[in-house]
PDB file of C-alpha atoms in Angstrom:
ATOM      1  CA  UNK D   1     -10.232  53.477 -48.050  1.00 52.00           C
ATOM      2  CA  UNK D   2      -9.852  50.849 -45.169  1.00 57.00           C
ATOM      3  CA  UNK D   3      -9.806  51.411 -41.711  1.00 61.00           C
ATOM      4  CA  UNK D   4      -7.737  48.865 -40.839  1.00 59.00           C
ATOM      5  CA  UNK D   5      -6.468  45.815 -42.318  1.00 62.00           C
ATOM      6  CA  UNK D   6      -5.758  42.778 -40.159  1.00 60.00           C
ATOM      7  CA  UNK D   7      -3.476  40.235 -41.609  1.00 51.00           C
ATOM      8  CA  UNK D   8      -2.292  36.504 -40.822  1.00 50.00           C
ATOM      9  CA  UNK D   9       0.124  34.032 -42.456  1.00 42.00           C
ATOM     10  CA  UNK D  10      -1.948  33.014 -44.740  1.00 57.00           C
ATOM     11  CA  UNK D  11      -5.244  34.991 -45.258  1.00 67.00           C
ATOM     12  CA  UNK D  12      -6.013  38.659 -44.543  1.00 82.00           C
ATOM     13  CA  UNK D  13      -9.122  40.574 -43.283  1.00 91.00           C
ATOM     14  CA  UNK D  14     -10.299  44.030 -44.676  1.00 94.00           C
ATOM     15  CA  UNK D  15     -12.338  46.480 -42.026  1.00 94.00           C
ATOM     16  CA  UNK D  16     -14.251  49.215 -42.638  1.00 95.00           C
ATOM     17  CA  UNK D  17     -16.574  51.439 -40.076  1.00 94.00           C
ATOM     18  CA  UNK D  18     -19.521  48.909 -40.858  1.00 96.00           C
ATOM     19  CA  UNK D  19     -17.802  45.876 -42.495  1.00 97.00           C
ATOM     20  CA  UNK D  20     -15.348  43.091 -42.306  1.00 97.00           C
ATOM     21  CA  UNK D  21     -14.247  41.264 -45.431  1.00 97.00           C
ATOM     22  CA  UNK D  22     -12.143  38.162 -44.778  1.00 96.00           C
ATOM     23  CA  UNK D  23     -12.076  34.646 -45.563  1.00 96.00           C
ATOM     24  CA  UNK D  24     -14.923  32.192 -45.751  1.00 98.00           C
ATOM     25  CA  UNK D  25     -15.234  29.257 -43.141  1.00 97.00           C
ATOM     26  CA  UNK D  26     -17.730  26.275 -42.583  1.00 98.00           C
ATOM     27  CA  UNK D  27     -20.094  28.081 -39.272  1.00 97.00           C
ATOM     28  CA  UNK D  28     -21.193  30.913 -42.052  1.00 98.00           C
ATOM     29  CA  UNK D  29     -23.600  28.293 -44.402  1.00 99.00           C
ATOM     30  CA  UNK D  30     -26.983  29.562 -42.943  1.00 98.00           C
ATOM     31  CA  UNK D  31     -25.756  33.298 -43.843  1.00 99.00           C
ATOM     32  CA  UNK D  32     -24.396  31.907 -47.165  1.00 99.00           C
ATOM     33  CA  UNK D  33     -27.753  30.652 -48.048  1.00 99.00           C
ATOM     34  CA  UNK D  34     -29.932  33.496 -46.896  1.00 99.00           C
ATOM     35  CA  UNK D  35     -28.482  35.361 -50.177  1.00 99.00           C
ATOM     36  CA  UNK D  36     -27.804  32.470 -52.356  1.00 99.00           C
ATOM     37  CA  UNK D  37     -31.654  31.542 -51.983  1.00 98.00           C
ATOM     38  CA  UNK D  38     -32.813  34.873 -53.175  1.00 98.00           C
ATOM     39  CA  UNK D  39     -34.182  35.415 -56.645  1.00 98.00           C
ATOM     40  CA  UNK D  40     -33.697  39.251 -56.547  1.00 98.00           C
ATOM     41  CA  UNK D  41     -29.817  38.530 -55.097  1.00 98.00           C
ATOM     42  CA  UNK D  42     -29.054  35.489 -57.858  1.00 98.00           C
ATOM     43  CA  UNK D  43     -31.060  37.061 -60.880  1.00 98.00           C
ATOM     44  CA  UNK D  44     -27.734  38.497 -62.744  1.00 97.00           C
ATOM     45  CA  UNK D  45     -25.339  37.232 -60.191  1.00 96.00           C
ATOM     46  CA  UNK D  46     -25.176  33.431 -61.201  1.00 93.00           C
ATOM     47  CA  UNK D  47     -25.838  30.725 -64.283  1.00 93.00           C
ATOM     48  CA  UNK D  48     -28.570  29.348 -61.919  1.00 94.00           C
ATOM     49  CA  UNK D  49     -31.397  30.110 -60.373  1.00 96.00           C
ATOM     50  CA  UNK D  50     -31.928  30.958 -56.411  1.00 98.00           C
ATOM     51  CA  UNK D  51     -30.586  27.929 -54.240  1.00 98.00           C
ATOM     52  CA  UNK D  52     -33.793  25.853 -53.181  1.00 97.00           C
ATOM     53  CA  UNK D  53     -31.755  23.959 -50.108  1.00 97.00           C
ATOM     54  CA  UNK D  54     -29.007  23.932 -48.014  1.00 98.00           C
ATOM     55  CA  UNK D  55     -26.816  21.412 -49.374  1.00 98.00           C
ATOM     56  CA  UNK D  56     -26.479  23.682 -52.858  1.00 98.00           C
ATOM     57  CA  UNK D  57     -25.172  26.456 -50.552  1.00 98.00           C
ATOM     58  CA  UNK D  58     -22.966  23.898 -48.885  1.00 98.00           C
ATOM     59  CA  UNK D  59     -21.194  22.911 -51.620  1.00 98.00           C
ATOM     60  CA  UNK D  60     -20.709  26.502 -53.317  1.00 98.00           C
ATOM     61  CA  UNK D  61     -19.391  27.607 -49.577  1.00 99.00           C
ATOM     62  CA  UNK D  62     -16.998  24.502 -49.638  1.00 98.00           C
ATOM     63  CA  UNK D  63     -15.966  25.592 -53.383  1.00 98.00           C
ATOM     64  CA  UNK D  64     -14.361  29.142 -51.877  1.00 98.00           C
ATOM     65  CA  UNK D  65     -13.317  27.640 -49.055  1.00 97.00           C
ATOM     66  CA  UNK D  66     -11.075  25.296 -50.896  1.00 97.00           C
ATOM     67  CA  UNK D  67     -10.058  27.864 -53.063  1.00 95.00           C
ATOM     68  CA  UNK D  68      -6.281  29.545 -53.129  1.00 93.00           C
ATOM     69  CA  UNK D  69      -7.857  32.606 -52.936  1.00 93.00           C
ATOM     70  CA  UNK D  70      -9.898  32.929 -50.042  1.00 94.00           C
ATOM     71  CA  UNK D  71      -9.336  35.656 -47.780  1.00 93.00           C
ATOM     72  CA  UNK D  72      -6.489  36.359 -50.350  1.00 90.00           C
ATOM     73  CA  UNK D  73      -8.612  38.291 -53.416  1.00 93.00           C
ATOM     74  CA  UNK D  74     -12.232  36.658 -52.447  1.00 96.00           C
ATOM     75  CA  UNK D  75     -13.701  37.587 -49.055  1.00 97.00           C
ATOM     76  CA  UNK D  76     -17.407  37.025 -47.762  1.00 98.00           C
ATOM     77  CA  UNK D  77     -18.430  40.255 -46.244  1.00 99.00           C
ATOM     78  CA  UNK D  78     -19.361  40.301 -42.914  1.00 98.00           C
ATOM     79  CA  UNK D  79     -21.742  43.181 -40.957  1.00 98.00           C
ATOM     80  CA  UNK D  80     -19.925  44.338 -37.978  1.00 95.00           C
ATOM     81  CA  UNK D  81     -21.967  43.948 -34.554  1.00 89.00           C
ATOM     82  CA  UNK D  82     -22.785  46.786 -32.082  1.00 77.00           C
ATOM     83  CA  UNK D  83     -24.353  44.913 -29.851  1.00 70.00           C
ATOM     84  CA  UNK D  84     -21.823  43.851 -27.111  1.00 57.00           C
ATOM     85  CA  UNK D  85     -24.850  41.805 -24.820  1.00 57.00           C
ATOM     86  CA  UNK D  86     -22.710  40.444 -21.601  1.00 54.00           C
ATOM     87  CA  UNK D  87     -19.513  39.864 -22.960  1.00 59.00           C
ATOM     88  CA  UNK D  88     -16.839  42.677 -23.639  1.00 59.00           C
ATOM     89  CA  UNK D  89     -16.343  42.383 -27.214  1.00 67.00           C
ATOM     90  CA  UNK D  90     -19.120  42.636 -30.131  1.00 64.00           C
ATOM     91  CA  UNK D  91     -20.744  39.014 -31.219  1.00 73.00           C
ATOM     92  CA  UNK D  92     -19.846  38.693 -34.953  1.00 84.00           C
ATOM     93  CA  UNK D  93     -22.275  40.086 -37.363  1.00 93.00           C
ATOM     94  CA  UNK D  94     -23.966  38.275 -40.184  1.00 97.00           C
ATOM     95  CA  UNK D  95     -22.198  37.574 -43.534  1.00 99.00           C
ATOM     96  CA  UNK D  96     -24.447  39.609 -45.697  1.00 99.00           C
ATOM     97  CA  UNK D  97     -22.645  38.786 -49.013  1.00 99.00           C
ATOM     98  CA  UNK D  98     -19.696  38.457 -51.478  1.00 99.00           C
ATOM     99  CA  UNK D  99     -17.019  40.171 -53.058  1.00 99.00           C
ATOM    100  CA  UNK D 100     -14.117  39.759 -55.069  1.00 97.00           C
ATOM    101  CA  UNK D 101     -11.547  37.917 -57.513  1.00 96.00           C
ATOM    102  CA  UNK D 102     -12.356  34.209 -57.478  1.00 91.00           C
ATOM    103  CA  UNK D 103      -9.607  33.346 -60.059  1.00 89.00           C
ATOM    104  CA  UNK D 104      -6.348  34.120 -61.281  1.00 86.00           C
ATOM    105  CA  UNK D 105      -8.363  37.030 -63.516  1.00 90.00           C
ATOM    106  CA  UNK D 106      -9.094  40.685 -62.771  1.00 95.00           C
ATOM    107  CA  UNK D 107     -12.406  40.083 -62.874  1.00 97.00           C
ATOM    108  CA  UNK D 108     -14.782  40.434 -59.753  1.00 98.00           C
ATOM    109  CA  UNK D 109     -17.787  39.464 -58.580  1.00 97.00           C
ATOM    110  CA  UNK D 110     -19.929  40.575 -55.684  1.00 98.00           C
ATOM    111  CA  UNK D 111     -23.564  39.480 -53.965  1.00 99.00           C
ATOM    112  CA  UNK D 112     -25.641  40.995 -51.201  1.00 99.00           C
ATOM    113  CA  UNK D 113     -28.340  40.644 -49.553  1.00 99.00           C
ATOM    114  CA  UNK D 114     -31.211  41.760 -50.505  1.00 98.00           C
ATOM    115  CA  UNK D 115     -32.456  42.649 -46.628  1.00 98.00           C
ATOM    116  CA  UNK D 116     -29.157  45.127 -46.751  1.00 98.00           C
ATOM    117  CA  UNK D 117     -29.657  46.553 -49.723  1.00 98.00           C
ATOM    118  CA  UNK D 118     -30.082  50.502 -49.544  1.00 98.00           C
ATOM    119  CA  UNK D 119     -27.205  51.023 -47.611  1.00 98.00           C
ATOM    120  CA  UNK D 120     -24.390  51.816 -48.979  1.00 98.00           C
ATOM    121  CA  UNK D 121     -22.837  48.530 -47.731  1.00 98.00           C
ATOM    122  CA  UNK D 122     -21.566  47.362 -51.334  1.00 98.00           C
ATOM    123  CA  UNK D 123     -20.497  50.704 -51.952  1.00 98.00           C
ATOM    124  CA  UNK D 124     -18.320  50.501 -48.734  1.00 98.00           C
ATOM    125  CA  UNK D 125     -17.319  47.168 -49.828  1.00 98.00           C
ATOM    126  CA  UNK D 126     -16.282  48.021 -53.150  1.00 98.00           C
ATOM    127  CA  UNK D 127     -14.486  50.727 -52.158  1.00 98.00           C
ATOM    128  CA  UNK D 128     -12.451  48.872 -49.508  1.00 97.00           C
ATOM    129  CA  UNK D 129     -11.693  45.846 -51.494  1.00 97.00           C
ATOM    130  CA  UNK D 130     -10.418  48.675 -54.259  1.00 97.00           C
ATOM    131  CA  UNK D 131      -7.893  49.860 -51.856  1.00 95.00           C
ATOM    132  CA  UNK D 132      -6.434  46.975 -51.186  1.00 94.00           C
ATOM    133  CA  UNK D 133      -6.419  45.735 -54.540  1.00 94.00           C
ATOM    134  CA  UNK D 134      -4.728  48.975 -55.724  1.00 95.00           C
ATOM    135  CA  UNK D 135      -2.855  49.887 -52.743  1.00 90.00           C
ATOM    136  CA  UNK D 136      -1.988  47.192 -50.630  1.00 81.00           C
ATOM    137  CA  UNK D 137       1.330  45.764 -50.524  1.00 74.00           C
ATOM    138  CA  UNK D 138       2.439  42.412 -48.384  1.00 70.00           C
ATOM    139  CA  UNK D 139       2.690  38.845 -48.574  1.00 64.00           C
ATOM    140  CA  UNK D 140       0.671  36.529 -50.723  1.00 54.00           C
ATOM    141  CA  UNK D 141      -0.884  32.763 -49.744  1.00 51.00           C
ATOM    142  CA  UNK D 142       1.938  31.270 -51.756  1.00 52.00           C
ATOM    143  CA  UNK D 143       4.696  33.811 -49.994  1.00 53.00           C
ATOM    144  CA  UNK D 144       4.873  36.003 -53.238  1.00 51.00           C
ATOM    145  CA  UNK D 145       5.134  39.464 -52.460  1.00 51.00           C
ATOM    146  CA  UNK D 146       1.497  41.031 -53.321  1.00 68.00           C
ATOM    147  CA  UNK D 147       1.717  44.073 -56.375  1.00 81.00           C
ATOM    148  CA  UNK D 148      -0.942  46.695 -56.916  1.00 90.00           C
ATOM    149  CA  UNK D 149      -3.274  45.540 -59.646  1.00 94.00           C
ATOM    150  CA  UNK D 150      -3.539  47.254 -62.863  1.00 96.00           C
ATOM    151  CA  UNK D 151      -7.005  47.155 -63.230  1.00 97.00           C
ATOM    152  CA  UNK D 152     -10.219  45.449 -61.906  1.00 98.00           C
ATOM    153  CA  UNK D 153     -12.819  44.567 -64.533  1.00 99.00           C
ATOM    154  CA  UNK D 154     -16.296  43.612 -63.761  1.00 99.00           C
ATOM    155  CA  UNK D 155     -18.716  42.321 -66.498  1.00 98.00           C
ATOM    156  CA  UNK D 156     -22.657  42.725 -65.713  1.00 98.00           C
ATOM    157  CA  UNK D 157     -26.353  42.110 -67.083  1.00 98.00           C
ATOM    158  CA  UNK D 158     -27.521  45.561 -68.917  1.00 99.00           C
ATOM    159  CA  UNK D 159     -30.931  45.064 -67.137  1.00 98.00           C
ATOM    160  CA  UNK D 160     -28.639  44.774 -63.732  1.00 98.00           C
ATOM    161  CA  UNK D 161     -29.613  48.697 -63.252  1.00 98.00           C
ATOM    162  CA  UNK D 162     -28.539  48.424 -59.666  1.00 98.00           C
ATOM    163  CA  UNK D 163     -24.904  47.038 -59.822  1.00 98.00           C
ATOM    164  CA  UNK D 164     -24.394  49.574 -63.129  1.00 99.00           C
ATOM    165  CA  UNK D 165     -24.733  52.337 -60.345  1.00 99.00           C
ATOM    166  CA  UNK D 166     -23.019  51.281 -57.379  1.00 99.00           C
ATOM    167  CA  UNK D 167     -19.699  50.158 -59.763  1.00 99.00           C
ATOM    168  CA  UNK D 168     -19.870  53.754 -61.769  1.00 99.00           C
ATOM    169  CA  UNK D 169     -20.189  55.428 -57.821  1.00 98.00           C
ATOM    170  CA  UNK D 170     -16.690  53.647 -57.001  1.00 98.00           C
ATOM    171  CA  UNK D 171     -15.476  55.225 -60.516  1.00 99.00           C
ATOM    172  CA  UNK D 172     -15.876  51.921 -62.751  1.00 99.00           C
ATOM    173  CA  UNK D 173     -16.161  53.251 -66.502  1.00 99.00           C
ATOM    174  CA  UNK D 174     -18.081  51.268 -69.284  1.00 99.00           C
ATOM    175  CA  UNK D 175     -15.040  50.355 -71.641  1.00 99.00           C
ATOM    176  CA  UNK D 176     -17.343  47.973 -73.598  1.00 99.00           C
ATOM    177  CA  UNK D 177     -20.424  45.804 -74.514  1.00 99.00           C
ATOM    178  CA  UNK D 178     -21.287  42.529 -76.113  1.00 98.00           C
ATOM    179  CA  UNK D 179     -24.362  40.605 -77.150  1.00 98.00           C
ATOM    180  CA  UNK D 180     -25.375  36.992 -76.383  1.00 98.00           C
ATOM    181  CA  UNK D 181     -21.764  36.728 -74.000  1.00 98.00           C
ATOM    182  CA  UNK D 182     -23.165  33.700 -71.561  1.00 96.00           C
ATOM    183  CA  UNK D 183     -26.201  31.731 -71.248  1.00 97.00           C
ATOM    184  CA  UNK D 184     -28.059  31.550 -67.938  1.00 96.00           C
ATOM    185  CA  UNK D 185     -31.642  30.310 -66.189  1.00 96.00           C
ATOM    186  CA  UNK D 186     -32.746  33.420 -68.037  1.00 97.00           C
ATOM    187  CA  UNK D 187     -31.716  32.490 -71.499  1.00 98.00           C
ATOM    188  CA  UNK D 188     -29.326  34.355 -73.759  1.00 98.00           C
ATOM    189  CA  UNK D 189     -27.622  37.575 -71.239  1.00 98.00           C
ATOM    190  CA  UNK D 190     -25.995  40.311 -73.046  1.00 99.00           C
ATOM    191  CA  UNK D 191     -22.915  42.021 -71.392  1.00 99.00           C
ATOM    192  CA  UNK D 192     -21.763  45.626 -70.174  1.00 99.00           C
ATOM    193  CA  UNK D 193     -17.721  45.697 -69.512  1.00 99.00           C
ATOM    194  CA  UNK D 194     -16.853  48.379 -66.689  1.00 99.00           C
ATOM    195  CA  UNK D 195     -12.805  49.180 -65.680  1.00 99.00           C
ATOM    196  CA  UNK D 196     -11.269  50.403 -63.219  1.00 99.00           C
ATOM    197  CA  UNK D 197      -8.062  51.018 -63.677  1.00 98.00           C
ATOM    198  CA  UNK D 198      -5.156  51.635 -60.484  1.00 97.00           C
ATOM    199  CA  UNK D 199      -4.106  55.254 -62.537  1.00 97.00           C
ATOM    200  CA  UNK D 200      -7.445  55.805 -62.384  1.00 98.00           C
ATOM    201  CA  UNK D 201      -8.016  54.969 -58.712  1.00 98.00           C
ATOM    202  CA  UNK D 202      -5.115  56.910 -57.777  1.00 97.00           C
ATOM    203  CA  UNK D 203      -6.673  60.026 -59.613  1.00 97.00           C
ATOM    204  CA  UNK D 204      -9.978  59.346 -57.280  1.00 97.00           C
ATOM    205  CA  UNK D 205      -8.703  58.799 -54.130  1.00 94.00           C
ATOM    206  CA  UNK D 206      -5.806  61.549 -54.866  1.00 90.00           C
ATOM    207  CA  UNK D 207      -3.108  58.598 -53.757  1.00 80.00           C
ATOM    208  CA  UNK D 208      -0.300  56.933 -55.487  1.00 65.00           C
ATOM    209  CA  UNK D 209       0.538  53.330 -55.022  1.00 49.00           C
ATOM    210  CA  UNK D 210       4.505  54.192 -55.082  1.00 48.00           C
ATOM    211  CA  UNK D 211       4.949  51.965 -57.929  1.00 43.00           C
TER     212      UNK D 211
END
């Protein structure tokens, strides 16, 4: 579950003991690209391959910027800082990745950095943005009142032995598979459908939603 959750007219943040998920701005492209330049990070994650310069990353950070939902369902995830230096109050930490619902859809998608891999960061992540997909109730971007979501659905590479862990560790559940579903810079990529649905959050986290 969250720690805290910070919110503001239009966009909210989501804190953890380690992380920060909230919106995406313009001063985090050099972050942005450290991942999106990484074969290992990319390989299953997107259609192309790793980013070779700066202006690629530019214009898929001015993509989620623009978009309706960032800092709504889409958040970059940011590393909180320790290190206080001369000033009282931590520097902001590096954005180390990506996580959430880009669209109107269910489904999400998440990134990380390959030099913060191997602890439990996306785990943390996951298991935050969970909460306040299933849990969290308040008002939208457009004013809408924000409902729990049914379900969150996440669709990955079989050979993608890595995100098939972390998403059955925050209780994801294969509920599917399919052959040949999207062609990428590796050819023909077969699919593996995990679920999560809120009843089965609630179960988890032994919480109810009040809905």
């Amino acid at each position: 579950m969250s720690d805290k959750l910070v919110s503001s007219p239009r966009t909210l943040s989501i804190r953890t003991s380690r992380l920060i998920l909230r919106k995406a701005r313009e001063d985090d492209l050099e972050d942005v690209h450290a991942f999106l330049s990484q074969e290992d990070a990319v390989r299953y994650w997107s259609s192309s391959p790793a980013y070779s310069n700066l202006a690629q990353s530019l214009d898929w950070l001015e993509t989620m910027i623009a978009s309706p939902h960032n800092g709504v369902t889409d958040f970059v995830i940011e590393l909180i800082n320790t290190d206080y230096g001369s000033t009282s109050k931590p520097r902001p930490g590096p954005v180390i990745g990506k996580l959430g619902c880009w669209d109107n859809t269910d489904v999400i998608s998440f990134i990380l950095n390959k030099s913060f891999w191997g602890k439990g960061y996306a785990a943390d992540a996951l298991q935050a943005f969970s909460w306040y997909m299933f849990a969290f109730t308040g008002e939208s971007q457009d004013g809408r009142r924000k409902t729990p979501a049914d379900k969150l659905i996440a669709d990955v590479d079989p050979r993608n032995k890595r995100s098939r862990t972390l998403l059955r560790r925050c209780g994801f559940v294969e509920f599917a598979r399919g052959g040949r579903t999207r062609k990428t810079h590796l050819g023909w990529c077969d699919s593996i459908y995990y679920e999560l649905t809120r009843e089965r959050w609630e179960f988890l986290n032994g919480t109810s939603s009040g809905t």
